[in-house]
Structure formats: C-alpha cells, structure tokens
C-alpha cells in the first residue's frame, strides 16, 4: 500500500475508529461464543449474520490499521515558519473559481477518499487537488480531466490548520 498523507485529526479519527471496532469485535465474539455454548448455532440465521458481521469488522480493522501503518502526518514545515502557510496542502480549506464560468467552490483537501470524502471534501488523489497542491492564493492552474479535457481554476483563498 502506498504512503498516505493525512492530518493529525484524520490520523486520530482513524485510531479512534479502530478502537471502536475492536470493542465491537469483542462483543460479536462474545455473542458467538454464547450461541455455541447453548448449541444455538445450527441453522440459526442470527448466528450466520453475526459471523458475517464479525468478518466485516475484522476486514475494516485490517484496512484501517494498514492505512495507519502507511500514514505520514502532514504538518507545516518548520524550516521557514509560514513558508507554506498559504499553499494548498492536505487539510487546507480552499476556495476556487472556475475561470470559464465564474462559478466558485470551497472544499477541504483530504488524504483519504474513502473515509473523509463527502460534502465539502476533496481527496488529494483527484485531478483537481493534484493540480492545486503547493499553489497559493492568486495562482491559476489547469486541471486535466480523465476524458482529456482541461479547465482552469483560480485559487481565491487558502486556509490551513495551525
């Protein structure tokens, strides 16, 4: 699995999720153990559902632990304080304008599309985020779409976590 850049908040959220899933896994194992002790597992749809749930939880834990193992926490560079303060990076809240239409959009650049993607979030793996990374307010960049077309964005503002 490739290295995954994420903010401290994203890393901590994933650690919390692993802890929660670990507790859930223990509860499911206990339910299965009790069902076995009482001989209730033969042709029991609830037992089968619990086994599937256990497999799903184990899979999620494994996936998240793998992401955590390959994570790099993205912090502001200390060599020159403020050097990248106004540059787009993981965790940046970015406001852009599509130069062709004048339409504006605001989103937070995230490292993990699956866990943190959603309304107002943009994975760093998308063509838009890749084009914006390390650019600052006032910069313009061309975004190349998967279908080969391109469009231009102008960065109106960049707010980074402190």
mmCIF file of C-alpha atoms in Angstrom:
data_model
loop_
_atom_site.group_PDB
_atom_site.id
_atom_site.type_symbol
_atom_site.label_atom_id
_atom_site.label_comp_id
_atom_site.label_asym_id
_atom_site.label_seq_id
_atom_site.Cartn_x
_atom_site.Cartn_y
_atom_site.Cartn_z
ATOM 1 C CA UNK A 1 0.000 0.000 0.000
ATOM 2 C CA UNK A 2 1.389 3.445 -0.882
ATOM 3 C CA UNK A 3 2.209 6.073 1.692
ATOM 4 C CA UNK A 4 -0.860 8.064 2.725
ATOM 5 C CA UNK A 5 -0.577 11.699 3.767
ATOM 6 C CA UNK A 6 -3.092 12.797 6.395
ATOM 7 C CA UNK A 7 -3.564 15.445 9.024
ATOM 8 C CA UNK A 8 -3.214 14.716 12.729
ATOM 9 C CA UNK A 9 -7.012 14.962 13.056
ATOM 10 C CA UNK A 10 -7.571 12.359 10.338
ATOM 11 C CA UNK A 11 -4.988 10.042 11.888
ATOM 12 C CA UNK A 12 -6.572 10.349 15.333
ATOM 13 C CA UNK A 13 -10.051 9.740 13.887
ATOM 14 C CA UNK A 14 -8.837 6.514 12.281
ATOM 15 C CA UNK A 15 -7.209 5.398 15.547
ATOM 16 C CA UNK A 16 -10.489 6.073 17.379
ATOM 17 C CA UNK A 17 -12.375 4.073 14.772
ATOM 18 C CA UNK A 18 -10.025 1.099 15.216
ATOM 19 C CA UNK A 19 -10.588 1.227 18.982
ATOM 20 C CA UNK A 20 -14.358 1.334 18.496
ATOM 21 C CA UNK A 21 -14.295 -1.539 16.015
ATOM 22 C CA UNK A 22 -12.082 -3.581 18.357
ATOM 23 C CA UNK A 23 -14.692 -3.242 21.110
ATOM 24 C CA UNK A 24 -17.420 -4.176 18.644
ATOM 25 C CA UNK A 25 -15.398 -7.212 17.531
ATOM 26 C CA UNK A 26 -15.107 -8.400 21.139
ATOM 27 C CA UNK A 27 -18.869 -8.040 21.617
ATOM 28 C CA UNK A 28 -19.593 -10.059 18.478
ATOM 29 C CA UNK A 29 -17.131 -12.780 19.516
ATOM 30 C CA UNK A 30 -18.847 -12.997 22.901
ATOM 31 C CA UNK A 31 -22.266 -13.357 21.238
ATOM 32 C CA UNK A 32 -20.949 -16.136 19.023
ATOM 33 C CA UNK A 33 -19.323 -17.877 21.991
ATOM 34 C CA UNK A 34 -22.595 -17.825 23.950
ATOM 35 C CA UNK A 35 -24.528 -19.158 20.981
ATOM 36 C CA UNK A 36 -22.059 -22.052 20.623
ATOM 37 C CA UNK A 37 -22.277 -22.873 24.331
ATOM 38 C CA UNK A 38 -26.047 -23.105 24.080
ATOM 39 C CA UNK A 39 -25.945 -25.078 20.848
ATOM 40 C CA UNK A 40 -27.842 -22.333 19.035
ATOM 41 C CA UNK A 41 -25.608 -22.062 16.005
ATOM 42 C CA UNK A 42 -27.038 -24.847 13.834
ATOM 43 C CA UNK A 43 -29.295 -23.370 11.120
ATOM 44 C CA UNK A 44 -29.511 -20.094 13.007
ATOM 45 C CA UNK A 45 -29.734 -17.013 10.759
ATOM 46 C CA UNK A 46 -28.747 -14.703 13.645
ATOM 47 C CA UNK A 47 -25.584 -16.753 14.188
ATOM 48 C CA UNK A 48 -24.806 -16.562 10.455
ATOM 49 C CA UNK A 49 -25.408 -12.796 10.459
ATOM 50 C CA UNK A 50 -23.091 -12.376 13.462
ATOM 51 C CA UNK A 51 -20.376 -14.362 11.676
ATOM 52 C CA UNK A 52 -20.706 -12.103 8.613
ATOM 53 C CA UNK A 53 -20.661 -9.009 10.829
ATOM 54 C CA UNK A 54 -17.502 -10.299 12.543
ATOM 55 C CA UNK A 55 -15.811 -10.828 9.178
ATOM 56 C CA UNK A 56 -16.778 -7.301 8.075
ATOM 57 C CA UNK A 57 -15.467 -5.740 11.303
ATOM 58 C CA UNK A 58 -12.175 -7.684 11.062
ATOM 59 C CA UNK A 59 -11.796 -6.532 7.460
ATOM 60 C CA UNK A 60 -12.388 -2.872 8.398
ATOM 61 C CA UNK A 61 -9.886 -3.087 11.261
ATOM 62 C CA UNK A 62 -7.284 -4.613 8.950
ATOM 63 C CA UNK A 63 -7.873 -1.914 6.308
ATOM 64 C CA UNK A 64 -7.635 0.963 8.779
ATOM 65 C CA UNK A 65 -4.554 -0.471 10.510
ATOM 66 C CA UNK A 66 -2.894 -0.776 7.109
ATOM 67 C CA UNK A 67 -3.680 2.896 6.366
ATOM 68 C CA UNK A 68 -2.334 3.939 9.772
ATOM 69 C CA UNK A 69 0.819 1.892 9.241
ATOM 70 C CA UNK A 70 1.453 3.704 5.933
ATOM 71 C CA UNK A 71 0.404 7.143 7.165
ATOM 72 C CA UNK A 72 2.525 10.243 7.165
ATOM 73 C CA UNK A 73 1.264 13.089 9.318
ATOM 74 C CA UNK A 74 1.350 16.298 7.304
ATOM 75 C CA UNK A 75 2.362 19.292 9.381
ATOM 76 C CA UNK A 76 3.547 22.751 8.482
ATOM 77 C CA UNK A 77 7.223 22.806 7.527
ATOM 78 C CA UNK A 78 9.332 24.241 10.372
ATOM 79 C CA UNK A 79 12.398 25.272 8.357
ATOM 80 C CA UNK A 80 10.813 28.584 7.449
ATOM 81 C CA UNK A 81 7.743 29.191 9.609
ATOM 82 C CA UNK A 82 4.885 30.324 7.433
ATOM 83 C CA UNK A 83 6.661 29.391 4.213
ATOM 84 C CA UNK A 84 3.833 27.091 3.155
ATOM 85 C CA UNK A 85 1.127 28.633 5.309
ATOM 86 C CA UNK A 86 -0.714 29.976 2.276
ATOM 87 C CA UNK A 87 -0.074 26.986 -0.002
ATOM 88 C CA UNK A 88 -2.614 24.244 -0.687
ATOM 89 C CA UNK A 89 -1.800 21.058 1.237
ATOM 90 C CA UNK A 90 -3.598 18.213 2.989
ATOM 91 C CA UNK A 91 -6.086 19.795 5.385
ATOM 92 C CA UNK A 92 -6.346 23.104 3.502
ATOM 93 C CA UNK A 93 -9.707 24.814 3.147
ATOM 94 C CA UNK A 94 -9.560 26.110 -0.443
ATOM 95 C CA UNK A 95 -11.890 28.445 -2.325
ATOM 96 C CA UNK A 96 -11.533 28.341 -6.119
ATOM 97 C CA UNK A 97 -13.158 29.965 -9.137
ATOM 98 C CA UNK A 98 -13.687 28.187 -12.425
ATOM 99 C CA UNK A 99 -12.318 30.857 -14.780
ATOM 100 C CA UNK A 100 -14.528 29.829 -17.702
ATOM 101 C CA UNK A 101 -17.852 30.006 -15.815
ATOM 102 C CA UNK A 102 -17.037 32.243 -12.852
ATOM 103 C CA UNK A 103 -18.555 29.621 -10.538
ATOM 104 C CA UNK A 104 -16.919 29.377 -7.098
ATOM 105 C CA UNK A 105 -16.463 26.328 -4.896
ATOM 106 C CA UNK A 106 -14.968 25.702 -1.458
ATOM 107 C CA UNK A 107 -13.650 22.405 -0.122
ATOM 108 C CA UNK A 108 -11.173 20.846 2.278
ATOM 109 C CA UNK A 109 -8.384 18.746 0.761
ATOM 110 C CA UNK A 110 -8.249 15.344 2.465
ATOM 111 C CA UNK A 111 -5.851 12.452 2.150
ATOM 112 C CA UNK A 112 -8.311 9.606 2.273
ATOM 113 C CA UNK A 113 -11.117 9.493 -0.274
ATOM 114 C CA UNK A 114 -12.984 6.657 1.378
ATOM 115 C CA UNK A 115 -13.161 7.815 4.953
ATOM 116 C CA UNK A 116 -13.244 11.589 4.601
ATOM 117 C CA UNK A 117 -14.778 12.188 1.192
ATOM 118 C CA UNK A 118 -18.142 13.864 1.157
ATOM 119 C CA UNK A 119 -19.817 17.236 1.004
ATOM 120 C CA UNK A 120 -17.150 19.910 1.053
ATOM 121 C CA UNK A 121 -14.277 17.390 0.990
ATOM 122 C CA UNK A 122 -11.884 16.647 -1.872
ATOM 123 C CA UNK A 123 -9.456 13.726 -1.948
ATOM 124 C CA UNK A 124 -5.830 14.668 -2.606
ATOM 125 C CA UNK A 125 -5.849 11.914 -5.246
ATOM 126 C CA UNK A 126 -8.289 13.768 -7.527
ATOM 127 C CA UNK A 127 -7.061 15.667 -10.584
ATOM 128 C CA UNK A 128 -8.303 18.956 -9.061
ATOM 129 C CA UNK A 129 -6.389 18.510 -5.798
ATOM 130 C CA UNK A 130 -3.250 17.353 -7.589
ATOM 131 C CA UNK A 131 -3.328 20.488 -9.737
ATOM 132 C CA UNK A 132 -3.828 22.753 -6.697
ATOM 133 C CA UNK A 133 -1.253 21.228 -4.335
ATOM 134 C CA UNK A 134 1.549 23.565 -3.233
ATOM 135 C CA UNK A 135 -0.014 26.531 -5.026
ATOM 136 C CA UNK A 136 -1.065 29.710 -3.227
ATOM 137 C CA UNK A 137 -3.826 32.314 -3.357
ATOM 138 C CA UNK A 138 -3.998 34.058 -6.719
ATOM 139 C CA UNK A 139 -2.450 31.131 -8.603
ATOM 140 C CA UNK A 140 -4.139 29.666 -11.638
ATOM 141 C CA UNK A 141 -3.806 26.076 -12.719
ATOM 142 C CA UNK A 142 -5.099 23.807 -15.440
ATOM 143 C CA UNK A 143 -6.934 20.659 -14.422
ATOM 144 C CA UNK A 144 -6.821 17.743 -16.831
ATOM 145 C CA UNK A 145 -9.905 15.529 -16.662
ATOM 146 C CA UNK A 146 -9.901 11.788 -17.247
ATOM 147 C CA UNK A 147 -11.606 12.323 -20.612
ATOM 148 C CA UNK A 148 -8.699 14.520 -21.741
ATOM 149 C CA UNK A 149 -10.446 17.897 -21.470
ATOM 150 C CA UNK A 150 -8.934 20.667 -19.368
ATOM 151 C CA UNK A 151 -10.235 23.663 -17.483
ATOM 152 C CA UNK A 152 -8.648 26.467 -15.475
ATOM 153 C CA UNK A 153 -9.087 27.222 -11.778
ATOM 154 C CA UNK A 154 -8.033 30.300 -9.845
ATOM 155 C CA UNK A 155 -7.302 29.973 -6.128
ATOM 156 C CA UNK A 156 -9.230 32.660 -4.266
ATOM 157 C CA UNK A 157 -8.223 31.707 -0.717
ATOM 158 C CA UNK A 158 -6.293 29.059 1.231
ATOM 159 C CA UNK A 159 -6.763 28.463 4.949
ATOM 160 C CA UNK A 160 -4.525 25.891 6.602
ATOM 161 C CA UNK A 161 -4.884 24.243 10.003
ATOM 162 C CA UNK A 162 -2.470 25.681 12.530
#
